[in-house]
Coordinates of N, CA and C in Angstrom, one line a residue:
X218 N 10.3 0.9 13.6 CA 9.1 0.7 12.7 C 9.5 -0.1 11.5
X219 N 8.7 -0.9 11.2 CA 8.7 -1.8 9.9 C 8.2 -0.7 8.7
X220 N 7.3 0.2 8.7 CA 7.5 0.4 7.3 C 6.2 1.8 8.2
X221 N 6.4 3.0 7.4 CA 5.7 4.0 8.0 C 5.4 4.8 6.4
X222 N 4.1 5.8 6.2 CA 3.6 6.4 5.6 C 3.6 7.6 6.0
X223 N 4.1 8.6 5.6 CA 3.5 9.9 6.2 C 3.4 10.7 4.3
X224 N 1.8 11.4 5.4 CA 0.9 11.8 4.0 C 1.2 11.7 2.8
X225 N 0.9 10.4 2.5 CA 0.7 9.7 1.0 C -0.5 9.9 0.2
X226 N -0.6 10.6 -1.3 CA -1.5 10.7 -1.9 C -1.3 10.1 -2.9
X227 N -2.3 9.6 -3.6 CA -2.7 8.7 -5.0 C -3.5 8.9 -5.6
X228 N -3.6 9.5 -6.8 CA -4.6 9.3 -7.7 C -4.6 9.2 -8.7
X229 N -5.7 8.4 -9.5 CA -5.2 8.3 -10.9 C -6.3 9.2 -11.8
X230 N -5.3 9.7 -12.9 CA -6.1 11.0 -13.3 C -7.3 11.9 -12.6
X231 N -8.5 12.3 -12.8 CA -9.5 12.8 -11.7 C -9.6 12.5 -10.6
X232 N -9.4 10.8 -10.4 CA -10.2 9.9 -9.4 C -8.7 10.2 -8.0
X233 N -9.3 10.4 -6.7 CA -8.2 10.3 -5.9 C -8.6 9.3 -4.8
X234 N -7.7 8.4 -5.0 CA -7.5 7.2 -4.4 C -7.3 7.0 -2.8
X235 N -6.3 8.1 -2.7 CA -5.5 7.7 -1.3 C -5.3 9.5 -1.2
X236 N -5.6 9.8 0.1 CA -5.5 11.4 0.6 C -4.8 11.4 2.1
X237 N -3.6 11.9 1.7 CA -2.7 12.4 3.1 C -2.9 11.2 4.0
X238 N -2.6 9.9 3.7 CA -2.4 8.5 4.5 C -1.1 9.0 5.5
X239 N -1.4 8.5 6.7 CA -0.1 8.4 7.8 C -0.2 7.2 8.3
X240 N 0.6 6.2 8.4 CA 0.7 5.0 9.1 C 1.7 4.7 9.6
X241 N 1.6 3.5 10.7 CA 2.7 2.9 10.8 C 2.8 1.5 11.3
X242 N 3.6 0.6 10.9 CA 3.9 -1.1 11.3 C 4.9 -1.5 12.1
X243 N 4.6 -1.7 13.1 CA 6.0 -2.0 13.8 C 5.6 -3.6 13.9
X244 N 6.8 -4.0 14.5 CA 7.2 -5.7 14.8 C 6.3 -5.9 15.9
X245 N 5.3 -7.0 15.2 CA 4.4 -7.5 15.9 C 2.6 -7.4 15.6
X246 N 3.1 -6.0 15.1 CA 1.6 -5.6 14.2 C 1.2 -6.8 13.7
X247 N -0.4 -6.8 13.7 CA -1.3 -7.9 12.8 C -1.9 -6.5 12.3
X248 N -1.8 -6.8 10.9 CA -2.6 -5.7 10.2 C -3.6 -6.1 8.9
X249 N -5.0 -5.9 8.7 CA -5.7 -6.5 7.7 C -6.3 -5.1 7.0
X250 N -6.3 -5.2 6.0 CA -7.3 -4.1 5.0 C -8.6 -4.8 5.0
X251 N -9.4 -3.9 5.0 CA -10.9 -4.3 4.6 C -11.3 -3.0 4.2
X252 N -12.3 -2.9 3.1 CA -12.8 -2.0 2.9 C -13.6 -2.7 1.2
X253 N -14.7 -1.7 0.7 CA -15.3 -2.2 -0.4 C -14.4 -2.1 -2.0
X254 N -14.3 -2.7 -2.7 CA -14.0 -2.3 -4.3 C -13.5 -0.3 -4.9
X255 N -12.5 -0.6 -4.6 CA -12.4 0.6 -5.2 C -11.3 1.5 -4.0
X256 N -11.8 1.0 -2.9 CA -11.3 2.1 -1.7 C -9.7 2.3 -1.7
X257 N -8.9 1.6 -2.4 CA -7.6 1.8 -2.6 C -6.6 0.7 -1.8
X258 N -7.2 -0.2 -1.3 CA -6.6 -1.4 -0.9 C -5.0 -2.0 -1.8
X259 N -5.7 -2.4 -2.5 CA -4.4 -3.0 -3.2 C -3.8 -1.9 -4.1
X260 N -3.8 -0.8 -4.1 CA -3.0 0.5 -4.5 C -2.1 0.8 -3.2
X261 N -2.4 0.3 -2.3 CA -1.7 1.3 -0.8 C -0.6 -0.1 -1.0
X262 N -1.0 -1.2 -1.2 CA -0.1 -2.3 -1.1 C 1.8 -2.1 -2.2
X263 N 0.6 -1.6 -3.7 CA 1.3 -1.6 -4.7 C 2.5 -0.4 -4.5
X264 N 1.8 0.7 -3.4 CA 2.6 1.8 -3.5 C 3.4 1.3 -2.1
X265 N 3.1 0.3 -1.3 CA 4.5 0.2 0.1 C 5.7 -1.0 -1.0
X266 N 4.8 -1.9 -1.6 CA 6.0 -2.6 -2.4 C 6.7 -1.7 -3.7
X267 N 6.3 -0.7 -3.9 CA 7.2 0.2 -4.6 C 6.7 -0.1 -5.9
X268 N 5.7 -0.6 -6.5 CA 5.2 -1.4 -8.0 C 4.4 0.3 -8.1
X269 N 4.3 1.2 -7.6 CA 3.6 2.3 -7.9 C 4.4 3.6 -7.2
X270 N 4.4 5.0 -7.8 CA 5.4 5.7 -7.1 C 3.7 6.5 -6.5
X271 N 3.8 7.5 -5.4 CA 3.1 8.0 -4.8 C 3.5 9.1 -5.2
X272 N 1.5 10.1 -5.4 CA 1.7 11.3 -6.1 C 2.5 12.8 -4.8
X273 N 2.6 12.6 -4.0 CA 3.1 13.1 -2.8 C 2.9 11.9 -1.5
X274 N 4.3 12.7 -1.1 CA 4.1 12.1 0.8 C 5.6 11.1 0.7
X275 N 5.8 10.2 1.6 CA 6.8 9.4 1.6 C 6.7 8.1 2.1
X276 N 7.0 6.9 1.7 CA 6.9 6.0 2.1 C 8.6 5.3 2.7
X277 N 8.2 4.8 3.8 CA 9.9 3.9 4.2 C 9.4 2.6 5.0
X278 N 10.7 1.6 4.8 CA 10.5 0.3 4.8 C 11.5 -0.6 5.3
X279 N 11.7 -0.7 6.5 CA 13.5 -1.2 6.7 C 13.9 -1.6 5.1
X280 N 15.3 -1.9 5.1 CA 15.8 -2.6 4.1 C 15.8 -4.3 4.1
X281 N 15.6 -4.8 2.9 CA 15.5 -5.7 3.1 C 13.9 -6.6 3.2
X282 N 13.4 -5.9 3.8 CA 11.8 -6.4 4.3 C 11.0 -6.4 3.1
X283 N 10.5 -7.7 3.0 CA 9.6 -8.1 1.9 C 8.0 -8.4 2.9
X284 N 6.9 -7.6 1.5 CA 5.7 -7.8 1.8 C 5.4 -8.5 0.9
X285 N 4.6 -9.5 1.2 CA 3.9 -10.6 0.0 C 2.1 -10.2 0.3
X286 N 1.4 -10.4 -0.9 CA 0.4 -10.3 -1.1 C 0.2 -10.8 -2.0
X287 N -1.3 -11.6 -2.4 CA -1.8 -12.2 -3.8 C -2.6 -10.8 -4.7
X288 N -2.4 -10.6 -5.7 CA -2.2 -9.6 -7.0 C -3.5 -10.3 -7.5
X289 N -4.7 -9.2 -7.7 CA -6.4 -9.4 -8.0 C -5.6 -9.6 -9.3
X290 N -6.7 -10.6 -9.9 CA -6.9 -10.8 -11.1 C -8.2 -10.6 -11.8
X291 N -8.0 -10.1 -13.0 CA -9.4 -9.7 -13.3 C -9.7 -10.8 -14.7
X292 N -8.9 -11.7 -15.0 CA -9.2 -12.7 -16.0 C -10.4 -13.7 -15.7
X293 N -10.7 -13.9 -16.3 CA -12.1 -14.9 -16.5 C -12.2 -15.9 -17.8
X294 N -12.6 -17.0 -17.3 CA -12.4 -18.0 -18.3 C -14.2 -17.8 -19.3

């Protein structure tokens, strides 16, 4: 497996983001998020690239393996 979750929780202050997540990516997986504003998308990203620690659970990731993703911006001209 490329990178596995077992029950990962996130939340920030009251709000709980991410509850007892289990996953897994092996070689070959096509994998897409969808979901609306808020649902914890790019928090599950932040917490497999390690930019966020997880409030419980464990995340792993061969060594080595880089995830790239484009980082929302909330700037406006």
């Amino acid at each position: 497996m490329l990178i596995t979750l077992e029950h990962v929780t996130k939340s920030y202050g009251a709000t709980l983001v991410l509850s007892d997540i289990t996953a897994a990516i092996n070689p070959g997986d096509r994998i897409g998020l969808i979901g609306p504003n808020g649902a914890g998308k790019t928090t599950l990203l932040a917490l497999i690239n390690g930019e966020l620690d997880a409030d419980s659970g464990t995340i792993s990731k061969l060594p080595r393996l880089r995830v790239g993703y484009f980082h929302q911006s909330a700037e406006q001209e």
